[in-house]
Amino acid sequence: MKILKIEFENINSLRGLQKIDFTKSPFVASSLFAITGPTGSGKSTILDVICLALFNHVPRLGKITKNEIISKGAILTRNQKEAFTKVTYQSKEGLFSSQWSISTNRNGNLRDYEMEISNLTTGKLIDLKKSDVPAKNETLIGLSYNQFIKAALLAQGEFAQFLKVNKAERGALLEKITGTGIYRQLGIKAFEKNRDAGKEILQQQQEINIIQKSLLNDEDYAEISTRYKEKQAACQPLEKEIQKLSKFVELKQEIQQQKNTITKISSEKNQAEENLNQFANHNGKSLIAHENIQQYAGDLRNWKLNTENLNALSKEITEIETSITENKEAFTKLYTEVSSLLRSEVSVNDFEAKLDAFTAKVQELEEARKEKGREYSKLVDEFKLKTIDLNLNFRKNPEENILQLQAIINSATNTIKKYEAELGNLNLSNSEAVKQQLKEKIEQTRKAQKANAKIDESDKELKRIASEKDTIKKESETLPQQIKELKTQVQFKEKEFENLELQKKNQLLEAKLEELRPNLNDNEPCPLCGATHHPFAEHTPEKDNRLDERIALARKELQVNLSNLTKIQANFNNFQSRFKVLENQEQQWKTISEEKRTAFKTTFKGFDFATEAIWETKIAKLNQQFECIEKWEKEQKRSEIAKNAIPEMERTKAVVNKGREIASKLKDLYAGDDISAKNREYHRRFTELKQQNEYSLKQRENLKTRFQKLTSEIASLETQLNTVLLEKGYSNIPQALNDLLPEKDYLSLRDKRDKLQQEVSKLKTSLQVLQEQLSEKQKLDIEESTAELQQQVSEKRQKLTELNDACKEFHRQLQNQKENLEKLDKIKREIADKEKQIKRWRLLDELIGDARGRKFNEFAQDLTLSQLIALANKRLAELNDRYIIDKPTGDEDDGLVAIDEHMGGQRRSVKTLSGGETFILSLSMALALSDLASKNVEINSLFIDEGFGTLDPETLDQTLDTLEKLQAESSKTIGIISHVDSLKERIATQIKLTRNGQGYSSIEIKG
C-alpha cells in the first residue's frame, strides 16, 4: 500500500485547501522528506487527515462524530463552515481515493459527516453507506485501523523506552504497542469460568451436607410412621359422632327457621287480603258498571265513531265547494296571460294549439340565430388556428381584422426583400436543401475543429515532455562525475578505515608485557612469573590513544561520504528512470500526433490547420447564414398565412350581418326568456287546473253519497240501542257511554284484581304446607337443647383437631424425608454432570488461567516478543551489522540485550548503548512492528513521528544515514516529523509548516 496524494481543507490550524502530491517533483527525485515547523503548527495534523479520510479515526481523539467535533472543538478549523480530507492510495486491489467531509446548514448547525470511496481505475464511485467506508478501506488496504497506525505511522519513543524497561514494564508496553491485551482477558476468563463452575459445585455440596443433617434415622422414621397410623385410626369414630350431633343441631335450627317463616307468611296473607278489600272499595263499582253493558260495548263505540265521521264529512263537503270556486278564478287568470302573450284570445278548446304554434315560430327564429352563431364561431376558430403564428390581436369586428392582416402582408414583404439581399449568393427556391447543406457543413467544421484541438494537445504534451527532459538533463549532467568522485573517496576512506582497524587489531594481538606493567602492585604476585617485587612497575610509558581518535574520525568521514553517495546515487537513478519514462512517452505522443495529422488531412480535405479563433469565426458565419434562412422562411410563411386569411374574414363578415337580421325579427316577435320553459309552464298550469277541477267535482259527489249512507247507519243503531239500554236502566246512549270504560283501562283493572285474588290464594296454600312440614320435623327432634348439643360438638371437634394436628406433623416429617431423599439424589446427579462439564475448564485454568491473567498474557507476550525481535534483527541487519537484539537470560538484567558482533559476540545491556545506537535499535523495532502489523501487506509509505531534537549532531547524522539507506534500498516514501533545524541541511525535500499571527498555518513544499 502506498499513499500517492493527500488533499484536505480547513483541518485544525491548517485553513484553506492544502495538497501534497507524492507523485510529482520534488518527491519523485527524493522519497525521503521531512515535515518541519514550530510546535503547534500542525505537523501531526498531516497524519490525522490520513487516518480521518481512511477510517474516520484520529489517533489522538479516536472515532470522530459530529458531537465529538462540537464538544471538543476539534477537526474543523475555527470560524470555518466546511472541511474535507481526501487520500489517494495504491494497493494490490488497484488505485483508489477515500474522502471524509463535513459542513454546516443554513442555520449554522453542523451536519453529520459523509464518507465515500472512488475506484480511480474505473472512474466510478463505489456504492456504500458512509458507515461501511472504513471497513471497505481495511479490505482494500489489507490493514485494520490499529494495524495501519502501527505499520505506517511509527512513534519510536515507545520502542526506545521498550528496549530498556524491566520485564513487567516491558510486558505492559508490549501489550499497549501490539494490542495483545486479549490474551490477558482470556486468562482471566479461563480462571473465572473455572472458579464460577467450581463455586456452583461447592454450593451444591454444602447443600448436600445440610440435607443429610436434616434426614431421619431408620428408627425415628419407623416410630413416626407407626404413630401416624394410630392417630389416623383414632380420628374416624370422632368424625362420625360429630356428624351425628351436627345433624341434630341443624334439625333444631330448621324447626326454628320454619316457625319464623310461618309467622312471616301469615302476616303477608293478612296484608294481601287487606289489599284486595281496598281495591274493591276503589274500583269495584266502575268494573261492575262496565261489565253490565260490556256486551253492547261494540255498538256503543260504533255509534260514537259514526257520529264523529258524519261531522267530519260535513266539513269536507264545505271545503271542496270552496276549492271549485278558486279553480274557476285561476282558469280566468291563465287565459288572460296567454292571450296577452299571443296577442290573440284563447279558450279551453284552442289553448294548447295556439300556444304551441307561437312557441314553434319563436324557436325557429332562435335556431336560425344559433346556427349563424355556430357558423361564426367555427369560422373564427378556423381563422385563429390558421393565423396562430401571426400573433394577431383578434377583434370582433371583421373589418379591423382585415386591416391587421393587410399590415402584416406589407411588413413581411419588406423583411423578405431585406433577407434575400443578405443571402444573394444562395438559391432559395429550395430552402430546406440549402439548410441541410449548411447543417452538414457546420457539423463537419466542428469535427475538424475538435480534431485540430486534439493535435494541439499532443503538441503541448510533447513540449511539456521536452521541457522536463531538458530540466532532468541539466540537473543530472553533473551527477555521474559526483558519483565517481564520491566512490573514489569512499574506496579511499574504506581502505583507510580498514588499515586503521587492522592496526588496532595488531596492536591488541601483539601486546607486550609492558602493557601489564601499570597493573602490577607490590606484594602481589605477577600473573606471568609469580614474583611479588616489581622493579619495572614504575615509570611505565604513556598509552597512545591517537589511533582510536583517527578510527572514529575515519568512520565519521566514511559515513558522511556513504550518505552523500547513497543520496546522489538515488537521485541519479530516479532521474534516469524518469528520463526513460519520458522518452517512451515522447515517442508515443509523436506517433499519436503524426497519426492525428494524417487522419485530419484524410478526413477533412477541405480544411486547413488553424487557430481556435479562426475555427470559431467559420462556425459563427455558417450559423448566421442558417439563422437568416430560417427567418426568411418565417416571413414567407407569415405573408402567405395573412393572404389566405383575408377571404376567410370576408365570409365571417357576411355571417355576422345575417345573424343580426335574424335577431331583429326575433326581438319583434318575442323578447322574453326561454320560450320552451314558458310554454311548458303554461301547459303545466292548464293541465293541473283542468285535472284539479275534474277531481274536485268527482270528490264532491263521493262525499255526498257517503254522508247519506252514514246518516242511515246512525239512525238504525240508535233504534237498536235505545231499546236494550232502557232495560239496563239508561235513558239515552250518551249516559251509557259514560259508564263504559276504555278497553285498555278495563283490562288493566281486571288483571290487577285477578292478581290480588291469586296472591291471597297462594299465601293460604303455602301457610298450610309449612305447618304440615313443621309437624313432621318436630316428631324427629330430641330433648337436648341446641346449646348442649353445640357444647358436645365443640368438645369432640377440639379433640379431633388435636389428633389431626398430630397427624399433619407426622405426615410432614415423613414427606420431608421423602423430598429430601429425592432432592439429595437429584443434586448428586447434577454434580456428576457438572464434574464432566467442568473438566475442560479446570484443564484450561491449569494451563492459562489466573486471577489477573498474567500466565497466558506473559506466554503470549513472550511469543510476540520473540517474533518481534526476529523481525527487528532482520531489519537491523539491513541497517547495521554490529548488533543483534536478544532477550535477557536468567542471570542478566530484565532489559533487552544487544549482542555486539564486532566485540566477539559480547552481550551488553541496551542501557549501555549510545543515543545513536539506541535509535538504530528502536527504529529496527518500530519497522519490525510495521512488518508484524502489515503481515503480507507491503507498506510503501512510512511516517516517523519522533523527537529528533534529543539527539546529538553525530547521532543525528548517523540516524539520517540509516533512513537514507533504508529509503534507497526499499523504495519507500518516508516522512520524518521534526522541528530540528539541522534536518533542513541534510533533507532537501521538505513539507514546511508556518504559522501566521491569527493562529492559522500554511504548507510550503520545498525540494
Tab-separated table of N, CA and C in Angstrom, residues 121-174:
chain	number	residue	atom	x	y	z
A	121	THR	N	-9.401	3.591	-11.151
A	121	THR	CA	-9.117	2.808	-12.359
A	121	THR	C	-10.317	2.816	-13.288
A	122	THR	N	-11.509	2.632	-12.695
A	122	THR	CA	-12.747	2.647	-13.488
A	122	THR	C	-13.382	4.024	-13.548
A	123	GLY	N	-12.966	4.932	-12.645
A	123	GLY	CA	-13.549	6.271	-12.610
A	123	GLY	C	-14.942	6.299	-12.018
A	124	LYS	N	-15.331	5.287	-11.244
A	124	LYS	CA	-16.684	5.210	-10.678
A	124	LYS	C	-16.637	5.256	-9.157
A	125	LEU	N	-17.699	5.817	-8.590
A	125	LEU	CA	-17.869	5.872	-7.134
A	125	LEU	C	-18.392	4.532	-6.650
A	126	ILE	N	-17.791	3.974	-5.606
A	126	ILE	CA	-18.255	2.699	-5.044
A	126	ILE	C	-19.495	2.965	-4.205
A	127	ASP	N	-20.572	2.216	-4.476
A	127	ASP	CA	-21.869	2.434	-3.799
A	127	ASP	C	-21.814	1.835	-2.398
A	128	LEU	N	-21.620	2.703	-1.388
A	128	LEU	CA	-21.523	2.254	0.008
A	128	LEU	C	-22.180	3.273	0.919
A	129	LYS	N	-22.699	2.792	2.060
A	129	LYS	CA	-23.105	3.709	3.123
A	129	LYS	C	-21.843	4.240	3.789
A	130	LYS	N	-21.930	5.449	4.374
A	130	LYS	CA	-20.729	6.050	4.961
A	130	LYS	C	-20.148	5.192	6.082
A	131	SER	N	-21.031	4.472	6.815
A	131	SER	CA	-20.548	3.634	7.922
A	131	SER	C	-19.763	2.426	7.417
A	132	ASP	N	-19.927	2.063	6.111
A	132	ASP	CA	-19.220	0.906	5.559
A	132	ASP	C	-17.886	1.278	4.911
A	133	VAL	N	-17.609	2.587	4.784
A	133	VAL	CA	-16.384	3.020	4.093
A	133	VAL	C	-15.116	2.573	4.836
A	134	PRO	N	-14.988	2.788	6.191
A	134	PRO	CA	-13.761	2.335	6.865
A	134	PRO	C	-13.487	0.849	6.665
A	135	ALA	N	-14.537	0.016	6.746
A	135	ALA	CA	-14.347	-1.420	6.559
A	135	ALA	C	-13.889	-1.730	5.137
A	136	LYS	N	-14.423	-0.985	4.144
A	136	LYS	CA	-14.017	-1.206	2.759
A	136	LYS	C	-12.545	-0.836	2.571
A	137	ASN	N	-12.097	0.268	3.202
A	137	ASN	CA	-10.682	0.646	3.125
A	137	ASN	C	-9.802	-0.423	3.766
A	138	GLU	N	-10.258	-1.001	4.898
A	138	GLU	CA	-9.498	-2.089	5.524
A	138	GLU	C	-9.307	-3.238	4.550
A	139	THR	N	-10.381	-3.580	3.796
A	139	THR	CA	-10.307	-4.683	2.833
A	139	THR	C	-9.355	-4.348	1.682
A	140	LEU	N	-9.465	-3.118	1.145
A	140	LEU	CA	-8.635	-2.738	0.000
A	140	LEU	C	-7.163	-2.624	0.385
A	141	ILE	N	-6.889	-2.037	1.577
A	141	ILE	CA	-5.500	-1.846	2.028
A	141	ILE	C	-4.927	-3.146	2.568
A	142	GLY	N	-5.777	-3.934	3.241
A	142	GLY	CA	-5.318	-5.159	3.873
A	142	GLY	C	-4.937	-4.970	5.320
A	143	LEU	N	-5.241	-3.791	5.895
A	143	LEU	CA	-4.891	-3.491	7.287
A	143	LEU	C	-6.094	-2.884	7.992
A	144	SER	N	-6.284	-3.267	9.263
A	144	SER	CA	-7.282	-2.594	10.083
A	144	SER	C	-6.720	-1.250	10.545
A	145	TYR	N	-7.551	-0.437	11.202
A	145	TYR	CA	-7.087	0.867	11.677
A	145	TYR	C	-5.905	0.705	12.633
A	146	ASN	N	-6.048	-0.200	13.632
A	146	ASN	CA	-4.973	-0.397	14.617
A	146	ASN	C	-3.696	-0.895	13.947
A	147	GLN	N	-3.842	-1.781	12.947
A	147	GLN	CA	-2.662	-2.271	12.230
A	147	GLN	C	-2.036	-1.146	11.396
A	148	PHE	N	-2.863	-0.299	10.816
A	148	PHE	CA	-2.363	0.777	9.957
A	148	PHE	C	-1.512	1.768	10.741
A	149	ILE	N	-1.992	2.180	11.941
A	149	ILE	CA	-1.242	3.178	12.692
A	149	ILE	C	0.032	2.587	13.286
A	150	LYS	N	0.126	1.250	13.358
A	150	LYS	CA	1.369	0.617	13.812
A	150	LYS	C	2.314	0.330	12.646
A	151	ALA	N	1.708	0.163	11.424
A	151	ALA	CA	2.524	-0.203	10.265
A	151	ALA	C	2.994	0.998	9.469
A	152	ALA	N	2.202	2.061	9.417
A	152	ALA	CA	2.536	3.202	8.569
A	152	ALA	C	2.881	4.461	9.355
A	153	LEU	N	2.405	4.588	10.583
A	153	LEU	CA	2.660	5.782	11.407
A	153	LEU	C	3.462	5.339	12.627
A	154	LEU	N	4.780	5.517	12.597
A	154	LEU	CA	5.661	4.954	13.621
A	154	LEU	C	6.023	6.003	14.659
A	155	ALA	N	5.756	5.676	15.937
A	155	ALA	CA	6.167	6.538	17.047
A	155	ALA	C	7.250	5.797	17.819
A	156	GLN	N	8.542	6.159	17.569
A	156	GLN	CA	9.645	5.359	18.099
A	156	GLN	C	9.905	5.577	19.579
A	157	GLY	N	9.344	6.627	20.149
A	157	GLY	CA	9.595	6.887	21.562
A	157	GLY	C	9.222	5.710	22.432
A	158	GLU	N	8.142	5.030	22.060
A	158	GLU	CA	7.712	3.873	22.826
A	158	GLU	C	8.740	2.750	22.768
A	159	PHE	N	9.395	2.594	21.597
A	159	PHE	CA	10.356	1.499	21.460
A	159	PHE	C	11.684	1.813	22.130
A	160	ALA	N	12.073	3.081	22.156
A	160	ALA	CA	13.281	3.432	22.903
A	160	ALA	C	13.089	3.108	24.373
A	161	GLN	N	11.881	3.369	24.885
A	161	GLN	CA	11.557	3.019	26.269
A	161	GLN	C	11.451	1.505	26.407
A	162	PHE	N	10.882	0.857	25.374
A	162	PHE	CA	10.659	-0.586	25.401
A	162	PHE	C	11.961	-1.364	25.541
A	163	LEU	N	13.034	-0.833	24.932
A	163	LEU	CA	14.311	-1.548	24.962
A	163	LEU	C	14.889	-1.657	26.370
A	164	LYS	N	14.622	-0.629	27.224
A	164	LYS	CA	15.362	-0.514	28.486
A	164	LYS	C	14.591	-0.928	29.732
A	165	VAL	N	13.265	-0.990	29.674
A	165	VAL	CA	12.496	-1.243	30.902
A	165	VAL	C	12.627	-2.703	31.316
A	166	ASN	N	12.189	-2.974	32.584
A	166	ASN	CA	12.261	-4.346	33.087
A	166	ASN	C	11.153	-5.191	32.476
A	167	LYS	N	11.126	-6.460	32.842
A	167	LYS	CA	10.207	-7.410	32.219
A	167	LYS	C	8.756	-7.022	32.430
A	168	ALA	N	8.393	-6.619	33.638
A	168	ALA	CA	6.993	-6.278	33.934
A	168	ALA	C	6.541	-5.066	33.124
A	169	GLU	N	7.384	-4.016	33.137
A	169	GLU	CA	7.036	-2.811	32.381
A	169	GLU	C	7.070	-3.078	30.880
A	170	ARG	N	8.020	-3.934	30.444
A	170	ARG	CA	8.096	-4.281	29.014
A	170	ARG	C	6.826	-5.020	28.575
A	171	GLY	N	6.307	-5.866	29.457
A	171	GLY	CA	5.059	-6.568	29.140
A	171	GLY	C	3.909	-5.595	28.942
A	172	ALA	N	3.830	-4.587	29.826
A	172	ALA	CA	2.750	-3.600	29.708
A	172	ALA	C	2.889	-2.801	28.415
A	173	LEU	N	4.145	-2.396	28.079
A	173	LEU	CA	4.373	-1.649	26.839
A	173	LEU	C	4.086	-2.505	25.612
A	174	LEU	N	4.522	-3.772	25.643
A	174	LEU	CA	4.291	-4.673	24.516
A	174	LEU	C	2.798	-4.875	24.296
